[in-house]
């Protein structure tokens, strides 16, 4: 492992405790390719998630996978039209896309993440009310418990 100070000068390992601004070259530690999964919904906010994930993908030199887990909401007016627009937007940015029907949602997200070797998940802030989270549990917490070793990014709702 190469250790450098904030000026890019190599620092001997025995002096690292004396230098608070040490920078580690993480590429030597983590050789696993970066794969970023975007949890895409059928609403317009998903395009914001896709944009954020695309920025992250470019910064980390990673691949994008846009995933939609189909639920009972697929009967909502405009569901399939808006979902296809979101997936097309993701494909135009170079993402692979995947739509699956699976439940429960947190387990489905974790299953896709593990089978696709995902290293990062980008998802939107929960639209559930605090009361619904108390009654049914937080989806984000469920995903955190089910996806050990995967970084999760929560994008705030712009409204």
Short mmCIF file of C-alpha atoms in Angstrom, two decimals:
data_model
loop_
_atom_site.label_atom_id
_atom_site.label_comp_id
_atom_site.label_asym_id
_atom_site.label_seq_id
_atom_site.Cartn_x
_atom_site.Cartn_y
_atom_site.Cartn_z
CA UNK A 1 0.00 0.00 0.00
CA UNK A 2 1.32 3.44 -0.96
CA UNK A 3 0.81 6.19 1.60
CA UNK A 4 1.20 9.85 0.63
CA UNK A 5 0.76 13.14 2.44
CA UNK A 6 -1.53 15.90 1.16
CA UNK A 7 1.28 17.15 -1.10
CA UNK A 8 1.69 13.77 -2.78
CA UNK A 9 4.98 12.88 -1.05
CA UNK A 10 5.45 9.28 0.04
CA UNK A 11 5.30 8.79 3.80
CA UNK A 12 6.91 5.83 5.56
CA UNK A 13 4.22 3.70 7.25
CA UNK A 14 5.73 4.12 10.75
CA UNK A 15 5.08 7.88 10.63
CA UNK A 16 1.39 7.70 9.72
CA UNK A 17 0.21 8.27 13.29
CA UNK A 18 2.09 11.58 13.31
CA UNK A 19 0.46 12.84 10.09
CA UNK A 20 -3.27 13.54 10.35
CA UNK A 21 -3.59 14.37 6.64
CA UNK A 22 -2.49 10.99 5.27
CA UNK A 23 -4.11 9.91 2.00
CA UNK A 24 -4.34 6.20 1.27
CA UNK A 25 -4.39 4.89 -2.27
CA UNK A 26 -7.63 2.89 -2.00
CA UNK A 27 -7.26 1.40 -5.49
CA UNK A 28 -4.65 -0.94 -4.10
CA UNK A 29 -6.99 -2.07 -1.32
CA UNK A 30 -10.19 -2.57 -3.29
CA UNK A 31 -9.66 -4.31 -6.61
CA UNK A 32 -13.38 -5.13 -6.99
CA UNK A 33 -14.90 -3.27 -9.97
CA UNK A 34 -17.32 -0.49 -9.08
CA UNK A 35 -20.95 -1.28 -9.93
CA UNK A 36 -23.62 1.22 -9.02
CA UNK A 37 -27.28 0.24 -8.78
CA UNK A 38 -29.98 2.90 -9.08
CA UNK A 39 -33.37 2.08 -7.56
CA UNK A 40 -35.66 3.56 -10.22
CA UNK A 41 -39.32 4.32 -9.67
CA UNK A 42 -42.04 5.38 -12.05
CA UNK A 43 -42.11 9.00 -10.87
CA UNK A 44 -40.25 12.00 -12.34
CA UNK A 45 -37.95 12.22 -9.26
CA UNK A 46 -36.21 9.05 -10.49
CA UNK A 47 -34.48 11.02 -13.24
CA UNK A 48 -32.78 13.07 -10.52
CA UNK A 49 -31.58 9.81 -8.91
CA UNK A 50 -30.29 8.61 -12.26
CA UNK A 51 -28.37 11.86 -12.77
CA UNK A 52 -26.82 11.63 -9.28
CA UNK A 53 -25.85 8.00 -9.83
CA UNK A 54 -24.35 8.90 -13.20
CA UNK A 55 -22.16 11.57 -11.56
CA UNK A 56 -21.07 9.03 -8.95
CA UNK A 57 -20.37 6.46 -11.66
CA UNK A 58 -18.15 8.87 -13.57
CA UNK A 59 -16.30 9.92 -10.40
CA UNK A 60 -15.66 6.29 -9.42
CA UNK A 61 -15.19 4.99 -12.97
CA UNK A 62 -17.96 2.47 -12.43
CA UNK A 63 -20.79 0.76 -14.28
CA UNK A 64 -24.46 1.68 -13.83
CA UNK A 65 -27.40 -0.67 -13.39
CA UNK A 66 -30.87 0.90 -13.24
CA UNK A 67 -33.26 -1.45 -11.45
CA UNK A 68 -37.00 -1.26 -10.97
CA UNK A 69 -38.71 -3.72 -8.66
CA UNK A 70 -42.30 -4.06 -9.84
CA UNK A 71 -44.93 -3.95 -7.10
CA UNK A 72 -48.69 -3.71 -6.97
CA UNK A 73 -48.48 -0.02 -7.94
CA UNK A 74 -48.04 -1.10 -11.57
CA UNK A 75 -51.78 -0.48 -12.06
CA UNK A 76 -51.35 3.26 -11.40
CA UNK A 77 -52.17 5.56 -14.34
CA UNK A 78 -49.10 6.33 -16.41
CA UNK A 79 -46.94 3.80 -14.52
CA UNK A 80 -45.47 1.99 -17.53
CA UNK A 81 -45.09 5.14 -19.63
CA UNK A 82 -43.16 7.01 -16.94
CA UNK A 83 -41.11 3.95 -16.01
CA UNK A 84 -40.06 3.46 -19.63
CA UNK A 85 -39.09 7.15 -19.87
CA UNK A 86 -36.92 6.77 -16.76
CA UNK A 87 -35.29 3.58 -18.02
CA UNK A 88 -34.65 5.15 -21.43
CA UNK A 89 -33.04 8.13 -19.68
CA UNK A 90 -30.78 5.70 -17.78
CA UNK A 91 -29.89 3.77 -20.95
CA UNK A 92 -28.98 7.05 -22.69
CA UNK A 93 -26.44 7.62 -19.90
CA UNK A 94 -24.95 4.16 -20.48
CA UNK A 95 -26.77 2.19 -17.79
CA UNK A 96 -27.92 -1.38 -18.09
CA UNK A 97 -31.58 -1.70 -17.10
CA UNK A 98 -33.49 -4.39 -15.28
CA UNK A 99 -37.18 -4.61 -14.35
CA UNK A 100 -38.19 -7.49 -12.12
CA UNK A 101 -41.23 -8.53 -10.13
CA UNK A 102 -40.19 -9.58 -6.65
CA UNK A 103 -41.16 -8.97 -3.04
CA UNK A 104 -40.62 -7.96 -0.31
CA UNK A 105 -38.95 -4.86 -1.70
CA UNK A 106 -35.91 -4.65 0.62
CA UNK A 107 -35.08 -8.32 0.08
CA UNK A 108 -35.52 -7.95 -3.68
CA UNK A 109 -33.13 -4.98 -3.77
CA UNK A 110 -30.59 -6.90 -1.69
CA UNK A 111 -30.93 -10.01 -3.87
CA UNK A 112 -30.31 -8.02 -7.08
CA UNK A 113 -27.39 -6.17 -5.46
CA UNK A 114 -25.69 -9.41 -4.44
CA UNK A 115 -26.31 -11.31 -7.69
CA UNK A 116 -25.12 -8.36 -9.80
CA UNK A 117 -21.97 -7.71 -7.68
CA UNK A 118 -23.15 -4.20 -6.79
CA UNK A 119 -20.77 -2.05 -4.72
CA UNK A 120 -22.98 1.05 -4.35
CA UNK A 121 -26.75 1.60 -4.23
CA UNK A 122 -28.35 4.97 -4.99
CA UNK A 123 -31.93 5.41 -3.87
CA UNK A 124 -34.35 8.19 -3.06
CA UNK A 125 -35.50 9.39 0.30
CA UNK A 126 -38.48 7.41 1.58
CA UNK A 127 -41.87 8.89 0.79
CA UNK A 128 -43.41 6.99 3.71
CA UNK A 129 -44.75 9.02 6.59
CA UNK A 130 -43.02 8.72 9.93
CA UNK A 131 -46.08 6.87 11.23
CA UNK A 132 -45.91 4.34 8.38
CA UNK A 133 -42.22 3.78 9.14
CA UNK A 134 -43.03 3.16 12.81
CA UNK A 135 -45.73 0.66 11.88
CA UNK A 136 -43.98 -1.11 9.01
CA UNK A 137 -40.31 -0.31 9.51
CA UNK A 138 -38.00 1.81 7.41
CA UNK A 139 -37.26 0.45 3.95
CA UNK A 140 -33.82 2.07 4.07
CA UNK A 141 -33.00 0.36 7.38
CA UNK A 142 -34.18 -2.98 5.99
CA UNK A 143 -31.92 -2.56 2.96
CA UNK A 144 -28.97 -1.56 5.15
CA UNK A 145 -29.40 -4.75 7.18
CA UNK A 146 -29.69 -6.92 4.06
CA UNK A 147 -26.74 -5.48 2.10
CA UNK A 148 -23.57 -5.92 4.11
CA UNK A 149 -20.51 -4.37 2.49
CA UNK A 150 -22.46 -2.24 -0.01
CA UNK A 151 -22.37 1.56 0.23
CA UNK A 152 -25.83 3.13 0.14
CA UNK A 153 -26.48 6.71 -0.97
CA UNK A 154 -29.80 8.37 -0.16
CA UNK A 155 -30.75 11.27 -2.42
CA UNK A 156 -32.94 13.87 -0.72
CA UNK A 157 -36.40 14.66 -2.06
CA UNK A 158 -36.13 18.09 -3.73
CA UNK A 159 -39.59 19.19 -2.55
#
